[in-house]
Short mmCIF file of C-alpha atoms in Angstrom, two decimals:
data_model
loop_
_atom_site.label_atom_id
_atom_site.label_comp_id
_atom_site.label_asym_id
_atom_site.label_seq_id
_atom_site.Cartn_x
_atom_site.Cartn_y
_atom_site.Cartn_z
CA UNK O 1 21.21 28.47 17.58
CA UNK O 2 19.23 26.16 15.69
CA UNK O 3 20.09 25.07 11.67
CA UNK O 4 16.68 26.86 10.91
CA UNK O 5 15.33 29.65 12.73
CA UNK O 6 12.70 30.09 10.02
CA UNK O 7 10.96 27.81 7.70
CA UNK O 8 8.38 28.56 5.21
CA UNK O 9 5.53 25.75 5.07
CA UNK O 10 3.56 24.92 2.13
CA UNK O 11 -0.12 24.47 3.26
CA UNK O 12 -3.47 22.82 1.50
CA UNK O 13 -6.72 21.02 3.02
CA UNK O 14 -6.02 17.59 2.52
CA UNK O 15 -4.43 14.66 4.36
CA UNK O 16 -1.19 14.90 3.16
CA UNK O 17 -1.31 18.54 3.94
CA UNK O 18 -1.80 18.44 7.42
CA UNK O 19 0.59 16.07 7.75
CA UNK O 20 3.47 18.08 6.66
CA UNK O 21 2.12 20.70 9.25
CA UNK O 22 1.78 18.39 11.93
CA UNK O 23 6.00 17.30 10.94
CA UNK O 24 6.84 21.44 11.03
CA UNK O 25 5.10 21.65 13.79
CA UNK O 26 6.49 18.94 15.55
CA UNK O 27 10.20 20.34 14.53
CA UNK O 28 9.12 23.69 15.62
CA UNK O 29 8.71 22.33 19.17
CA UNK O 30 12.46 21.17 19.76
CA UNK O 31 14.25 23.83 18.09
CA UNK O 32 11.58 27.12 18.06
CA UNK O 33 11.93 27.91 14.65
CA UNK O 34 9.73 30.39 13.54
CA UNK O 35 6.94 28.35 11.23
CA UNK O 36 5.32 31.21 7.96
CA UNK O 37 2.38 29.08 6.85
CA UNK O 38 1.45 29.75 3.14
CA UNK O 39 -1.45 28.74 1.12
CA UNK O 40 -2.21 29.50 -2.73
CA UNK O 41 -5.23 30.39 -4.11
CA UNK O 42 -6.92 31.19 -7.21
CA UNK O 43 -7.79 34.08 -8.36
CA UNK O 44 -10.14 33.15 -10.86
CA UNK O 45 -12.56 30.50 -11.18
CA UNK O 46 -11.98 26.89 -10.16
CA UNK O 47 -9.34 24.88 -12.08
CA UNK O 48 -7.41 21.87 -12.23
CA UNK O 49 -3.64 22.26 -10.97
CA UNK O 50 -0.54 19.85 -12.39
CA UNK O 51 -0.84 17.82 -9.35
CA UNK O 52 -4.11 16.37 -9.73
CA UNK O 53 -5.66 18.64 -6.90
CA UNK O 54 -7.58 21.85 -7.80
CA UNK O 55 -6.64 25.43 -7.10
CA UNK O 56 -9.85 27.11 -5.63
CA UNK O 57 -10.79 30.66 -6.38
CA UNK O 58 -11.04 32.98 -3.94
CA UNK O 59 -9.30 33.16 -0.59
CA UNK O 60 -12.03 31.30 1.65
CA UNK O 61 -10.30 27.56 1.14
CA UNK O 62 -6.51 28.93 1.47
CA UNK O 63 -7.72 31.30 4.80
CA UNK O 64 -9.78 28.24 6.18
CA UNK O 65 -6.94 25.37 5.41
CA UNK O 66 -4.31 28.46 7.42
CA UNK O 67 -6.76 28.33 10.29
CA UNK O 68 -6.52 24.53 10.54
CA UNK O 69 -3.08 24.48 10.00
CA UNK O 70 -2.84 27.01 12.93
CA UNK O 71 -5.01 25.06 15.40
CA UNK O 72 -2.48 21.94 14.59
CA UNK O 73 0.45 24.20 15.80
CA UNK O 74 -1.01 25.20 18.42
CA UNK O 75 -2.20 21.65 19.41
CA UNK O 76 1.88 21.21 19.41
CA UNK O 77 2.15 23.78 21.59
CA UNK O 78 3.77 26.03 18.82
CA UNK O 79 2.86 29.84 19.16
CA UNK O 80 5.06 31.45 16.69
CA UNK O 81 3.23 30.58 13.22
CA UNK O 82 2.01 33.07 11.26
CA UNK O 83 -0.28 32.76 7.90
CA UNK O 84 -0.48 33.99 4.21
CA UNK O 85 -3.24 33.19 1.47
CA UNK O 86 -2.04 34.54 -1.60
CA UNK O 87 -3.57 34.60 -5.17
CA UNK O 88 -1.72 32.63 -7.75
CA UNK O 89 0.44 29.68 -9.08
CA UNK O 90 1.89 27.31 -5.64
CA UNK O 91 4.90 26.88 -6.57
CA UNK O 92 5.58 30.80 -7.51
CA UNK O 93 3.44 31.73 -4.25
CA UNK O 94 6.00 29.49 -2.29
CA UNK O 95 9.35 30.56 -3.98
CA UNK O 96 8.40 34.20 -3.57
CA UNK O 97 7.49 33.41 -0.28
CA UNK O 98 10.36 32.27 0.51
CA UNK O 99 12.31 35.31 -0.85
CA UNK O 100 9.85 38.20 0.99
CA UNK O 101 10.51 36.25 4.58
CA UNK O 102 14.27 35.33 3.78
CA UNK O 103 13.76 31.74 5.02
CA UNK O 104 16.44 29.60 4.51
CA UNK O 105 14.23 26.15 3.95
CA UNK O 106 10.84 25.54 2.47
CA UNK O 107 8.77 22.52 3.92
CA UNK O 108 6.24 21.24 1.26
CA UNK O 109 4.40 17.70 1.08
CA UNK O 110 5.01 15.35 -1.49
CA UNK O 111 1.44 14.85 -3.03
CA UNK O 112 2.13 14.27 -6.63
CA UNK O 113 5.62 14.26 -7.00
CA UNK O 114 5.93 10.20 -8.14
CA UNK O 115 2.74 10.80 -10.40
CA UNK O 116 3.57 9.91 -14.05
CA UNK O 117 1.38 13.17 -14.56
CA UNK O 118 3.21 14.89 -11.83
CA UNK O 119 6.32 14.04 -13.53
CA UNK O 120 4.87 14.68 -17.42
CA UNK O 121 2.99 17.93 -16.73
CA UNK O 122 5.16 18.67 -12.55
CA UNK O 123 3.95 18.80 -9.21
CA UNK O 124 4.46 21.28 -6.47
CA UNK O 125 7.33 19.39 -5.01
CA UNK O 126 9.02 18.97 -7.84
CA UNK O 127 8.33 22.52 -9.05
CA UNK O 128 9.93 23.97 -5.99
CA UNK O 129 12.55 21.82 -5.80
CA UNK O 130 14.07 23.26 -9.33
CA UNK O 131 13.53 26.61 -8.92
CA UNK O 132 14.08 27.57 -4.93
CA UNK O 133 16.45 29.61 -4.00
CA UNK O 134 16.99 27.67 -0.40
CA UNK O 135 16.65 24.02 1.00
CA UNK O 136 13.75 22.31 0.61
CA UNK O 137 12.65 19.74 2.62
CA UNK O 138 10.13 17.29 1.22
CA UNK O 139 7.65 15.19 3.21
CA UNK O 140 6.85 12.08 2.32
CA UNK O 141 2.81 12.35 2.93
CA UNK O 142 1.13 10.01 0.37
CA UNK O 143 -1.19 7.31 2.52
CA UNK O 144 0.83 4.25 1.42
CA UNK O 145 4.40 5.35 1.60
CA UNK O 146 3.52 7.13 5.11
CA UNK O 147 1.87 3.98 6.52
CA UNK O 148 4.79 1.80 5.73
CA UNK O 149 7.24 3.87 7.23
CA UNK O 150 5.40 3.71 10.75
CA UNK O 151 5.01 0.28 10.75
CA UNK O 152 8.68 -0.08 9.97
CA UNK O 153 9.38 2.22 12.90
CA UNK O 154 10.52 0.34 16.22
CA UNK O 155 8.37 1.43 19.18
CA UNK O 156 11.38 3.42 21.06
CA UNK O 157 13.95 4.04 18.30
CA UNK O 158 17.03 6.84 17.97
CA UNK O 159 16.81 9.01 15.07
CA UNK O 160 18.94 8.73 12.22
CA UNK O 161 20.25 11.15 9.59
CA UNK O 162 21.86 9.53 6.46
CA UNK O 163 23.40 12.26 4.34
CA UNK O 164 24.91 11.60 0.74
CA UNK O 165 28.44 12.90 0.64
CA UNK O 166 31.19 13.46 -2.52
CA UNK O 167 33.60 16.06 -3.25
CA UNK O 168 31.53 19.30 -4.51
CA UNK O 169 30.59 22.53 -2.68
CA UNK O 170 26.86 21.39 -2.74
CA UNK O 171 27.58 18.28 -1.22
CA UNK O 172 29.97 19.86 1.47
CA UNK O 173 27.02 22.19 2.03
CA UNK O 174 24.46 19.26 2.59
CA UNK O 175 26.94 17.39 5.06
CA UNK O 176 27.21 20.84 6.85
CA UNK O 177 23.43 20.81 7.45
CA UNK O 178 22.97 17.08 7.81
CA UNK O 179 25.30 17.42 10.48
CA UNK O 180 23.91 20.46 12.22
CA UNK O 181 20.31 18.94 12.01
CA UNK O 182 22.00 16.01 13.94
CA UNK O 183 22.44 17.75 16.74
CA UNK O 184 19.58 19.75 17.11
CA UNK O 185 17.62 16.43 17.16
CA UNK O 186 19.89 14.25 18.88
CA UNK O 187 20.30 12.14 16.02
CA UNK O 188 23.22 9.59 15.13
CA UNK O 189 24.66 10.78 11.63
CA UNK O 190 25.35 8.10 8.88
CA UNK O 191 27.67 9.02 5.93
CA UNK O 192 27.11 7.97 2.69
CA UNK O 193 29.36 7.47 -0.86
CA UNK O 194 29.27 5.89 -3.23
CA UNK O 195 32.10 5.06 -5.98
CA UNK O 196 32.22 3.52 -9.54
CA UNK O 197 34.95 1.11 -10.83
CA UNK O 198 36.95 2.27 -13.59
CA UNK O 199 37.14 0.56 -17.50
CA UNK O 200 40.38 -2.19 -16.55
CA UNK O 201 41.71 -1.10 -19.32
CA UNK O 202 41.82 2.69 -18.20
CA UNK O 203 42.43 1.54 -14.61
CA UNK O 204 45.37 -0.34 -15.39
CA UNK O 205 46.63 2.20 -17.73
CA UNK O 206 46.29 4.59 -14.38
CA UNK O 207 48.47 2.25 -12.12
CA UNK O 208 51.47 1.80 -14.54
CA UNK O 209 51.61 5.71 -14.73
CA UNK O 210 51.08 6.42 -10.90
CA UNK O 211 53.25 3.53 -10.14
CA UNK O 212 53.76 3.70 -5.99
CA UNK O 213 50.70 6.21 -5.83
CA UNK O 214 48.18 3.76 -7.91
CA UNK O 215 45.91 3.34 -5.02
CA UNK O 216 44.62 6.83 -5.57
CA UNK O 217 42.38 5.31 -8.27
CA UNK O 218 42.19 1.75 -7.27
CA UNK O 219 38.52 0.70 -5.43
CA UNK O 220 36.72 2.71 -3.00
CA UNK O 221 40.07 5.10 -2.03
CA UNK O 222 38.72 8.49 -3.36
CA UNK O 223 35.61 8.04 -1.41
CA UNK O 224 37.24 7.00 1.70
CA UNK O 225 39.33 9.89 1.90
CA UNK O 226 36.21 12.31 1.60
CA UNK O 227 33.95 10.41 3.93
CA UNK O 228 36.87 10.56 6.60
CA UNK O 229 37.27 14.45 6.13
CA UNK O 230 33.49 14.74 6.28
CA UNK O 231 33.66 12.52 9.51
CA UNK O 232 35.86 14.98 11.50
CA UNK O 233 34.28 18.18 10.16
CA UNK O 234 30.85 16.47 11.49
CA UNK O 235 32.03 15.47 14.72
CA UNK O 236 33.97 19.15 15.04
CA UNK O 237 30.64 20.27 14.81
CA UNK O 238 29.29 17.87 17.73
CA UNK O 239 27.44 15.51 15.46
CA UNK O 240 27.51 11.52 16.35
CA UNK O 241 28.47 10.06 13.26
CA UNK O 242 27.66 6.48 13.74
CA UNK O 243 29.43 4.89 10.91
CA UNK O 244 30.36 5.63 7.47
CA UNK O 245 29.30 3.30 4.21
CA UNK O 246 30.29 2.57 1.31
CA UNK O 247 28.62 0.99 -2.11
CA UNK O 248 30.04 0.44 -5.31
CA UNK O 249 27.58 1.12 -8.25
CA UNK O 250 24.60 3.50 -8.86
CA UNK O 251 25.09 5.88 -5.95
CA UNK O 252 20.87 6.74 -6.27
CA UNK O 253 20.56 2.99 -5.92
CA UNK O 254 22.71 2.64 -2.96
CA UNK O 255 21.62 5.46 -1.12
CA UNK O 256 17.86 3.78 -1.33
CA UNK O 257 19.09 0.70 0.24
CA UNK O 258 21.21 1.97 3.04
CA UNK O 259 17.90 4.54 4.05
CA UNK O 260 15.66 1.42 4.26
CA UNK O 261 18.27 -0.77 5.62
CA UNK O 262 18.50 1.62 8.57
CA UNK O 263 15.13 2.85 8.89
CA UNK O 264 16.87 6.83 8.39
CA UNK O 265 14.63 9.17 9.55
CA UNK O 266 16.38 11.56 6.95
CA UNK O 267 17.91 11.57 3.64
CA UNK O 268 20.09 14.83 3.67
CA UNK O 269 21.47 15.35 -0.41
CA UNK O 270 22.96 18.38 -2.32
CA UNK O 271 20.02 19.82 -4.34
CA UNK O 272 22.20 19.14 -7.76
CA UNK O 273 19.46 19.87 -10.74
CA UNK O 274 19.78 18.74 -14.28
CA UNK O 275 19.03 20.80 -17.43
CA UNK O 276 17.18 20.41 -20.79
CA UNK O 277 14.02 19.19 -21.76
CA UNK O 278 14.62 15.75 -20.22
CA UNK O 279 14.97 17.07 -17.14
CA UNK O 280 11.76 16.88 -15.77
CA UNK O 281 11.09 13.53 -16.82
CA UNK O 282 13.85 11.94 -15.86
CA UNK O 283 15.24 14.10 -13.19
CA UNK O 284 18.09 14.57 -10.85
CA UNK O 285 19.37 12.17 -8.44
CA UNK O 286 18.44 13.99 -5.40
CA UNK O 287 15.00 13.81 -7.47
CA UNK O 288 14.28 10.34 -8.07
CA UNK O 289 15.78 10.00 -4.56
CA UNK O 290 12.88 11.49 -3.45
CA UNK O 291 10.54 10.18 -5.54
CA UNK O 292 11.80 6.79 -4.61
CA UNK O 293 11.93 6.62 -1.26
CA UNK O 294 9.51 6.81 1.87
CA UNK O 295 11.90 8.86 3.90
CA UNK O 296 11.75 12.55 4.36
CA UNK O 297 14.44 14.27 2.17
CA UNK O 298 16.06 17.31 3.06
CA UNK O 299 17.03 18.95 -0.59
CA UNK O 300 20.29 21.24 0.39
CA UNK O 301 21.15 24.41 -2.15
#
């Protein structure tokens, strides 16, 4: 049984559109998950949308970007996709789309989501990354970032699934998937942590009281106990880990550097969200992870 069985795909006329239809489509092929292709429209007269794009009135543009989003499945050979235009706000179309077919992952593009307006005023991506009640998986669509990552590409390469890991349910949840996803795409899995060094003060304060059990808080320890556990629930789930790192600093910072040092085809994170006014501005880590970076990001709930 595949990780997905149904995924709801967030469709508009443009470039970037159609190429997070031709990636669900693509996906669709190897594991026949069933693709619910959903486009937004207006319902009043034409007006500007927080992501720079506009929201048409009427139906015709959502019903005639469905019908070329269907002819791209098919092209894949993908005859399972079914389509929706429905009136109102994207990112509420999507979420509530996502509820009414009880899909368990929502595929959107990421057209405006490292805009200083898409961050000031929010984007699509970002919008349904915060409120979503199930993975999202972003694409990384925007012409620079996409045309970078294929030249990087090797011309006969083995895919490669980097998934951040620490100790909380989220991020048990995310290795769960990473390593699932793994699998169905005969990808090597790479585990990620990160760690930060404590105050020397504090630290040394913490090995005169532990005494014989100081290197519980000494270095990278902590970490290295969870990545091994996460190692040997992957692998119990047939994944091929192919090695586990470690950094020492900013874990958003680290992550970035280990996805371009290995050309990942996937960042797989916990989808933990920050609260307040700030919020949006400044963002999450699994956020700026994906605003950052020009790998796909799979955003686990």
């Amino acid at each position: 049984m595949p990780t997905y069985e149904k995924v709801v795909v967030g469709v508009h006329d443009s470039a970037s559109g159609r190429r997070t239809v031709e990636l669900a489509a693509s996906l669709s092929t190897e594991t026949a998950a069933r693709l619910v292709l959903v486009a937004a429209y207006g319902a009043g007269e034409r007006r500007p949308h927080e992501s720079g794009s506009y929201l048409e009135a009427g139906p015709g543009p959502a019903e005639l970007a469905l019908k070329r989003a269907l002819e791209i499945c098919e092209a894949f050979g993908v005859d399972n996709a079914e389509t929706h235009a429905v009136a109102g706000d994207p990112v509420t179309v999507l979420v509530n789309a996502v509820r009414e077919h009880q899909a368990p992952v929502l595929m959107v593009g990421s057209h405006g989501l490292a805009t200083l307006s898409g961050r000031l005023l929010g984007s699509v991506p970002g919008g349904v990354v915060r409120e979503a009640e199930c993975d999202v998986f972003v694409v990384q669509t925007t012409s620079q970032r996409w045309r970078v990552r294929l030249r990087r590409r090797p011309s006969s390469y083995r895919r490669t699934v980097l998934v951040g890991v620490h100790d909380t349910p989220r991020s048990r949840a995310a290795l769960d998937r990473a390593a699932k996803l793994s699998v169905d795409f005969d990808a090597d899995l790479i585990l990620f942590g990160a760690y930060e060094e404590l105050f020397r003060p504090t630290l040394e304060n913490a090995i005169n009281a532990l005494d014989d059990e100081s290197y519980l808080v000494q270095g990278s320890f902590s970490i290295e106990s969870v990545l091994k556990d996460a190692e040997r629930h992957a692998r119990a789930l047939g994944a091929r880990v192919a090695e586990r790192v470690i950094v020492a600093g900013d874990p958003m910072k680290g992550l970035l550097k280990v996805a371009d040092k290995t050309g990942a085809d996937l960042i797989v994170m916990g989808n933990h969200q920050l609260t307040g006014r700030m919020s949006q501005l400044i963002g999450s880590i699994s956020e700026q992870v994906t605003r950052r970076t020009p790998t796909h990001v799979l955003l686990v709930h």
